[in-house]
mmCIF file of C-alpha atoms in Angstrom:
data_model
loop_
_atom_site.group_PDB
_atom_site.id
_atom_site.type_symbol
_atom_site.label_atom_id
_atom_site.label_comp_id
_atom_site.label_asym_id
_atom_site.label_seq_id
_atom_site.Cartn_x
_atom_site.Cartn_y
_atom_site.Cartn_z
ATOM 1 C CA UNK A 138 0.010 0.098 -0.062
ATOM 2 C CA UNK A 139 1.898 2.682 -1.363
ATOM 3 C CA UNK A 140 1.336 6.637 0.462
ATOM 4 C CA UNK A 141 1.200 9.736 -1.168
ATOM 5 C CA UNK A 142 4.685 10.421 -0.177
ATOM 6 C CA UNK A 143 6.010 7.288 -1.826
ATOM 7 C CA UNK A 144 4.066 8.305 -5.112
ATOM 8 C CA UNK A 145 5.466 11.990 -5.143
ATOM 9 C CA UNK A 146 9.222 10.397 -4.191
ATOM 10 C CA UNK A 147 8.781 7.774 -7.297
ATOM 11 C CA UNK A 148 7.516 10.664 -9.707
ATOM 12 C CA UNK A 149 10.656 12.702 -8.762
ATOM 13 C CA UNK A 150 13.037 9.919 -9.127
ATOM 14 C CA UNK A 151 11.650 8.725 -12.585
ATOM 15 C CA UNK A 152 11.971 12.380 -13.208
ATOM 16 C CA UNK A 153 15.897 12.461 -12.412
ATOM 17 C CA UNK A 154 16.187 9.291 -13.873
ATOM 18 C CA UNK A 155 14.615 10.014 -17.180
ATOM 19 C CA UNK A 156 16.102 13.712 -17.429
ATOM 20 C CA UNK A 157 18.758 14.347 -20.329
ATOM 21 C CA UNK A 158 22.405 14.660 -19.641
ATOM 22 C CA UNK A 159 23.645 18.406 -19.184
ATOM 23 C CA UNK A 160 25.872 19.319 -21.878
ATOM 24 C CA UNK A 161 29.501 18.060 -21.302
ATOM 25 C CA UNK A 162 29.232 16.260 -17.858
ATOM 26 C CA UNK A 163 27.807 12.164 -17.757
ATOM 27 C CA UNK A 164 26.493 13.000 -14.135
ATOM 28 C CA UNK A 165 24.384 16.048 -14.255
ATOM 29 C CA UNK A 166 21.086 16.429 -15.695
ATOM 30 C CA UNK A 167 18.646 19.153 -16.624
ATOM 31 C CA UNK A 168 15.167 18.593 -15.093
ATOM 32 C CA UNK A 169 12.226 20.881 -15.055
ATOM 33 C CA UNK A 170 12.823 23.116 -11.903
ATOM 34 C CA UNK A 171 9.617 23.989 -11.112
ATOM 35 C CA UNK A 172 8.090 20.475 -11.825
ATOM 36 C CA UNK A 173 10.525 19.316 -8.942
ATOM 37 C CA UNK A 174 10.013 21.401 -6.559
ATOM 38 C CA UNK A 175 6.136 21.199 -6.590
ATOM 39 C CA UNK A 176 6.693 17.487 -6.350
ATOM 40 C CA UNK A 177 8.953 18.170 -3.149
ATOM 41 C CA UNK A 178 6.393 20.844 -1.779
ATOM 42 C CA UNK A 179 3.151 18.142 -2.098
ATOM 43 C CA UNK A 180 5.509 15.409 -0.382
ATOM 44 C CA UNK A 181 6.499 17.951 2.477
ATOM 45 C CA UNK A 182 2.850 18.417 2.919
ATOM 46 C CA UNK A 183 1.822 14.721 2.842
ATOM 47 C CA UNK A 184 4.557 13.858 5.204
ATOM 48 C CA UNK A 185 2.697 15.027 8.332
ATOM 49 C CA UNK A 186 -0.204 13.329 7.458
ATOM 50 C CA UNK A 187 1.747 10.061 6.822
ATOM 51 C CA UNK A 188 3.864 10.420 9.820
ATOM 52 C CA UNK A 189 0.632 10.963 11.795
ATOM 53 C CA UNK A 190 -1.074 7.779 10.778
ATOM 54 C CA UNK A 191 2.314 6.087 11.178
ATOM 55 C CA UNK A 192 2.338 7.128 14.880
ATOM 56 C CA UNK A 193 -1.309 6.035 15.227
ATOM 57 C CA UNK A 194 -0.491 2.767 14.053
ATOM 58 C CA UNK A 195 2.529 2.655 16.363
ATOM 59 C CA UNK A 196 0.303 3.602 19.452
ATOM 60 C CA UNK A 197 -1.850 1.169 18.451
ATOM 61 C CA UNK A 198 0.769 -1.576 18.302
ATOM 62 C CA UNK A 199 1.893 -0.540 21.697
ATOM 63 C CA UNK A 200 -1.646 -0.743 23.344
ATOM 64 C CA UNK A 201 -2.286 -3.990 21.591
ATOM 65 C CA UNK A 202 1.612 -5.113 23.265
ATOM 66 C CA UNK A 203 0.687 -3.594 26.353
ATOM 67 C CA UNK A 204 -2.759 -5.203 26.998
ATOM 68 C CA UNK A 205 -1.169 -8.744 25.749
ATOM 69 C CA UNK A 206 1.595 -8.582 28.208
ATOM 70 C CA UNK A 207 -1.399 -7.540 31.151
ATOM 71 C CA UNK A 208 -3.310 -10.547 29.965
ATOM 72 C CA UNK A 209 -0.126 -12.930 30.190
ATOM 73 C CA UNK A 210 0.902 -11.383 33.568
ATOM 74 C CA UNK A 211 -2.768 -11.980 34.806
ATOM 75 C CA UNK A 212 -2.851 -15.649 33.481
ATOM 76 C CA UNK A 213 0.673 -16.172 34.970
ATOM 77 C CA UNK A 214 -0.154 -14.779 38.549
ATOM 78 C CA UNK A 215 -3.275 -17.308 38.107
ATOM 79 C CA UNK A 216 -1.936 -20.378 37.262
ATOM 80 C CA UNK A 217 0.926 -19.794 39.963
ATOM 81 C CA UNK A 218 -1.858 -19.089 42.437
ATOM 82 C CA UNK A 219 -3.700 -22.440 41.064
ATOM 83 C CA UNK A 220 -0.616 -24.439 41.064
ATOM 84 C CA UNK A 221 0.443 -22.873 44.830
ATOM 85 C CA UNK A 222 -3.474 -24.208 46.157
ATOM 86 C CA UNK A 223 -2.873 -27.389 44.556
ATOM 87 C CA UNK A 224 0.571 -27.923 46.142
ATOM 88 C CA UNK A 225 -0.952 -26.939 49.491
ATOM 89 C CA UNK A 226 -3.831 -28.927 49.067
ATOM 90 C CA UNK A 227 -2.092 -32.056 48.000
ATOM 91 C CA UNK A 228 -0.403 -32.698 51.786
ATOM 92 C CA UNK A 229 -3.920 -32.405 53.234
ATOM 93 C CA UNK A 230 -5.514 -34.872 50.678
ATOM 94 C CA UNK A 231 -2.273 -36.834 51.759
ATOM 95 C CA UNK A 232 -2.752 -36.860 55.109
ATOM 96 C CA UNK A 233 -6.860 -37.368 54.927
ATOM 97 C CA UNK A 234 -5.981 -40.348 52.836
ATOM 98 C CA UNK A 235 -3.955 -41.895 55.150
ATOM 99 C CA UNK A 236 -6.303 -41.316 57.960
ATOM 100 C CA UNK A 237 -8.898 -42.816 55.995
ATOM 101 C CA UNK A 238 -6.883 -45.984 55.699
ATOM 102 C CA UNK A 239 -5.846 -46.246 59.347
ATOM 103 C CA UNK A 240 -9.975 -46.060 59.953
ATOM 104 C CA UNK A 241 -10.618 -48.675 57.477
ATOM 105 C CA UNK A 242 -7.765 -51.077 58.922
ATOM 106 C CA UNK A 243 -8.981 -50.248 62.543
ATOM 107 C CA UNK A 244 -12.677 -50.953 61.980
ATOM 108 C CA UNK A 245 -11.374 -53.993 59.668
ATOM 109 C CA UNK A 246 -9.595 -55.466 63.028
ATOM 110 C CA UNK A 247 -12.313 -54.358 65.191
ATOM 111 C CA UNK A 248 -15.118 -56.309 63.280
ATOM 112 C CA UNK A 249 -12.399 -59.371 62.864
ATOM 113 C CA UNK A 250 -12.473 -59.345 66.718
ATOM 114 C CA UNK A 251 -15.857 -58.777 67.379
ATOM 115 C CA UNK A 252 -16.728 -61.857 64.925
ATOM 116 C CA UNK A 253 -13.998 -64.081 66.840
ATOM 117 C CA UNK A 254 -15.701 -63.042 70.027
ATOM 118 C CA UNK A 255 -19.183 -63.739 69.052
ATOM 119 C CA UNK A 256 -17.903 -67.194 67.499
ATOM 120 C CA UNK A 257 -16.409 -67.975 70.935
ATOM 121 C CA UNK A 258 -19.296 -66.812 72.737
ATOM 122 C CA UNK A 259 -21.464 -68.805 71.012
ATOM 123 C CA UNK A 260 -19.197 -72.183 70.712
ATOM 124 C CA UNK A 261 -19.250 -71.450 74.790
ATOM 125 C CA UNK A 262 -22.868 -71.361 75.237
ATOM 126 C CA UNK A 263 -23.399 -74.447 72.741
ATOM 127 C CA UNK A 264 -21.362 -76.023 75.023
ATOM 128 C CA UNK A 265 -22.792 -74.978 78.234
ATOM 129 C CA UNK A 266 -26.334 -75.771 76.587
ATOM 130 C CA UNK A 267 -24.981 -79.194 75.827
ATOM 131 C CA UNK A 268 -23.757 -79.795 79.254
ATOM 132 C CA UNK A 269 -27.198 -78.706 80.774
ATOM 133 C CA UNK A 270 -29.117 -81.371 78.175
ATOM 134 C CA UNK A 271 -26.879 -84.006 78.768
ATOM 135 C CA UNK A 272 -27.110 -83.105 82.566
ATOM 136 C CA UNK A 273 -30.854 -83.006 82.003
ATOM 137 C CA UNK A 274 -31.232 -86.145 80.050
ATOM 138 C CA UNK A 275 -28.956 -88.145 82.747
ATOM 139 C CA UNK A 276 -31.748 -87.033 85.652
ATOM 140 C CA UNK A 277 -34.521 -87.911 83.325
ATOM 141 C CA UNK A 278 -32.805 -91.449 83.106
ATOM 142 C CA UNK A 279 -32.516 -91.367 86.720
ATOM 143 C CA UNK A 280 -35.921 -90.280 87.126
ATOM 144 C CA UNK A 281 -36.877 -93.254 85.022
ATOM 145 C CA UNK A 282 -35.066 -95.636 86.479
ATOM 146 C CA UNK A 283 -36.615 -94.783 90.017
ATOM 147 C CA UNK A 284 -40.117 -94.828 88.379
ATOM 148 C CA UNK A 285 -39.382 -98.022 87.134
ATOM 149 C CA UNK A 286 -37.915 -99.345 90.603
ATOM 150 C CA UNK A 287 -40.898 -98.364 92.080
ATOM 151 C CA UNK A 288 -43.303 -100.177 89.790
ATOM 152 C CA UNK A 289 -41.743 -103.425 91.272
ATOM 153 C CA UNK A 290 -39.140 -104.199 88.485
ATOM 154 C CA UNK A 291 -40.919 -103.068 86.131
ATOM 155 C CA UNK A 292 -44.013 -105.449 85.175
ATOM 156 C CA UNK A 293 -47.150 -106.907 86.935
ATOM 157 C CA UNK A 294 -46.697 -108.260 90.255
ATOM 158 C CA UNK A 295 -48.204 -111.766 90.217
ATOM 159 C CA UNK A 296 -51.792 -111.289 90.602
ATOM 160 C CA UNK A 297 -51.620 -108.836 93.800
ATOM 161 C CA UNK A 298 -53.603 -106.669 91.694
ATOM 162 C CA UNK A 299 -51.540 -103.648 93.244
ATOM 163 C CA UNK A 300 -48.674 -102.134 91.868
ATOM 164 C CA UNK A 301 -46.449 -99.800 93.476
ATOM 165 C CA UNK A 302 -46.528 -96.214 91.789
ATOM 166 C CA UNK A 303 -43.744 -93.725 92.131
ATOM 167 C CA UNK A 304 -44.204 -91.375 94.438
ATOM 168 C CA UNK A 305 -42.265 -88.048 93.942
ATOM 169 C CA UNK A 306 -43.134 -86.677 97.331
ATOM 170 C CA UNK A 307 -41.091 -89.499 98.968
ATOM 171 C CA UNK A 308 -38.232 -88.961 96.452
ATOM 172 C CA UNK A 309 -38.013 -85.450 97.801
#
């Protein structure tokens, strides 16, 4: 995108480049002075406009860069804060996990102990019940034997018509 100043300078360059050589001189030329001065004057008038535009572009670029730097700095700070939070939360989380493992291990140990004690209690209760039943069974046999012996040997007494009955009162 050529500016007006660039175009004016190109026209001036072409004028000098195409100018006729001066008599008896190889590196000097003859140009139309008024036309060259007009081109230079127009370029001088145009320069402030182009310079102002260039300054606007530079200022916009600088503002854009400054905004980008601010945003980058904010992102960096937020990332740093988040990283620090993660770092500070990590030991807490590790401690919580360790405590949870300890609690679970203790609960499992207590559950095994309670189960073992319950089984031992049940075995003991069954043994005592078995002993009580065996004792009751022995007592029943004794009572049964006494009942039979009280009836006279277990059969009828050969025509006497009276059989002896068990007397619970006498047994006491």
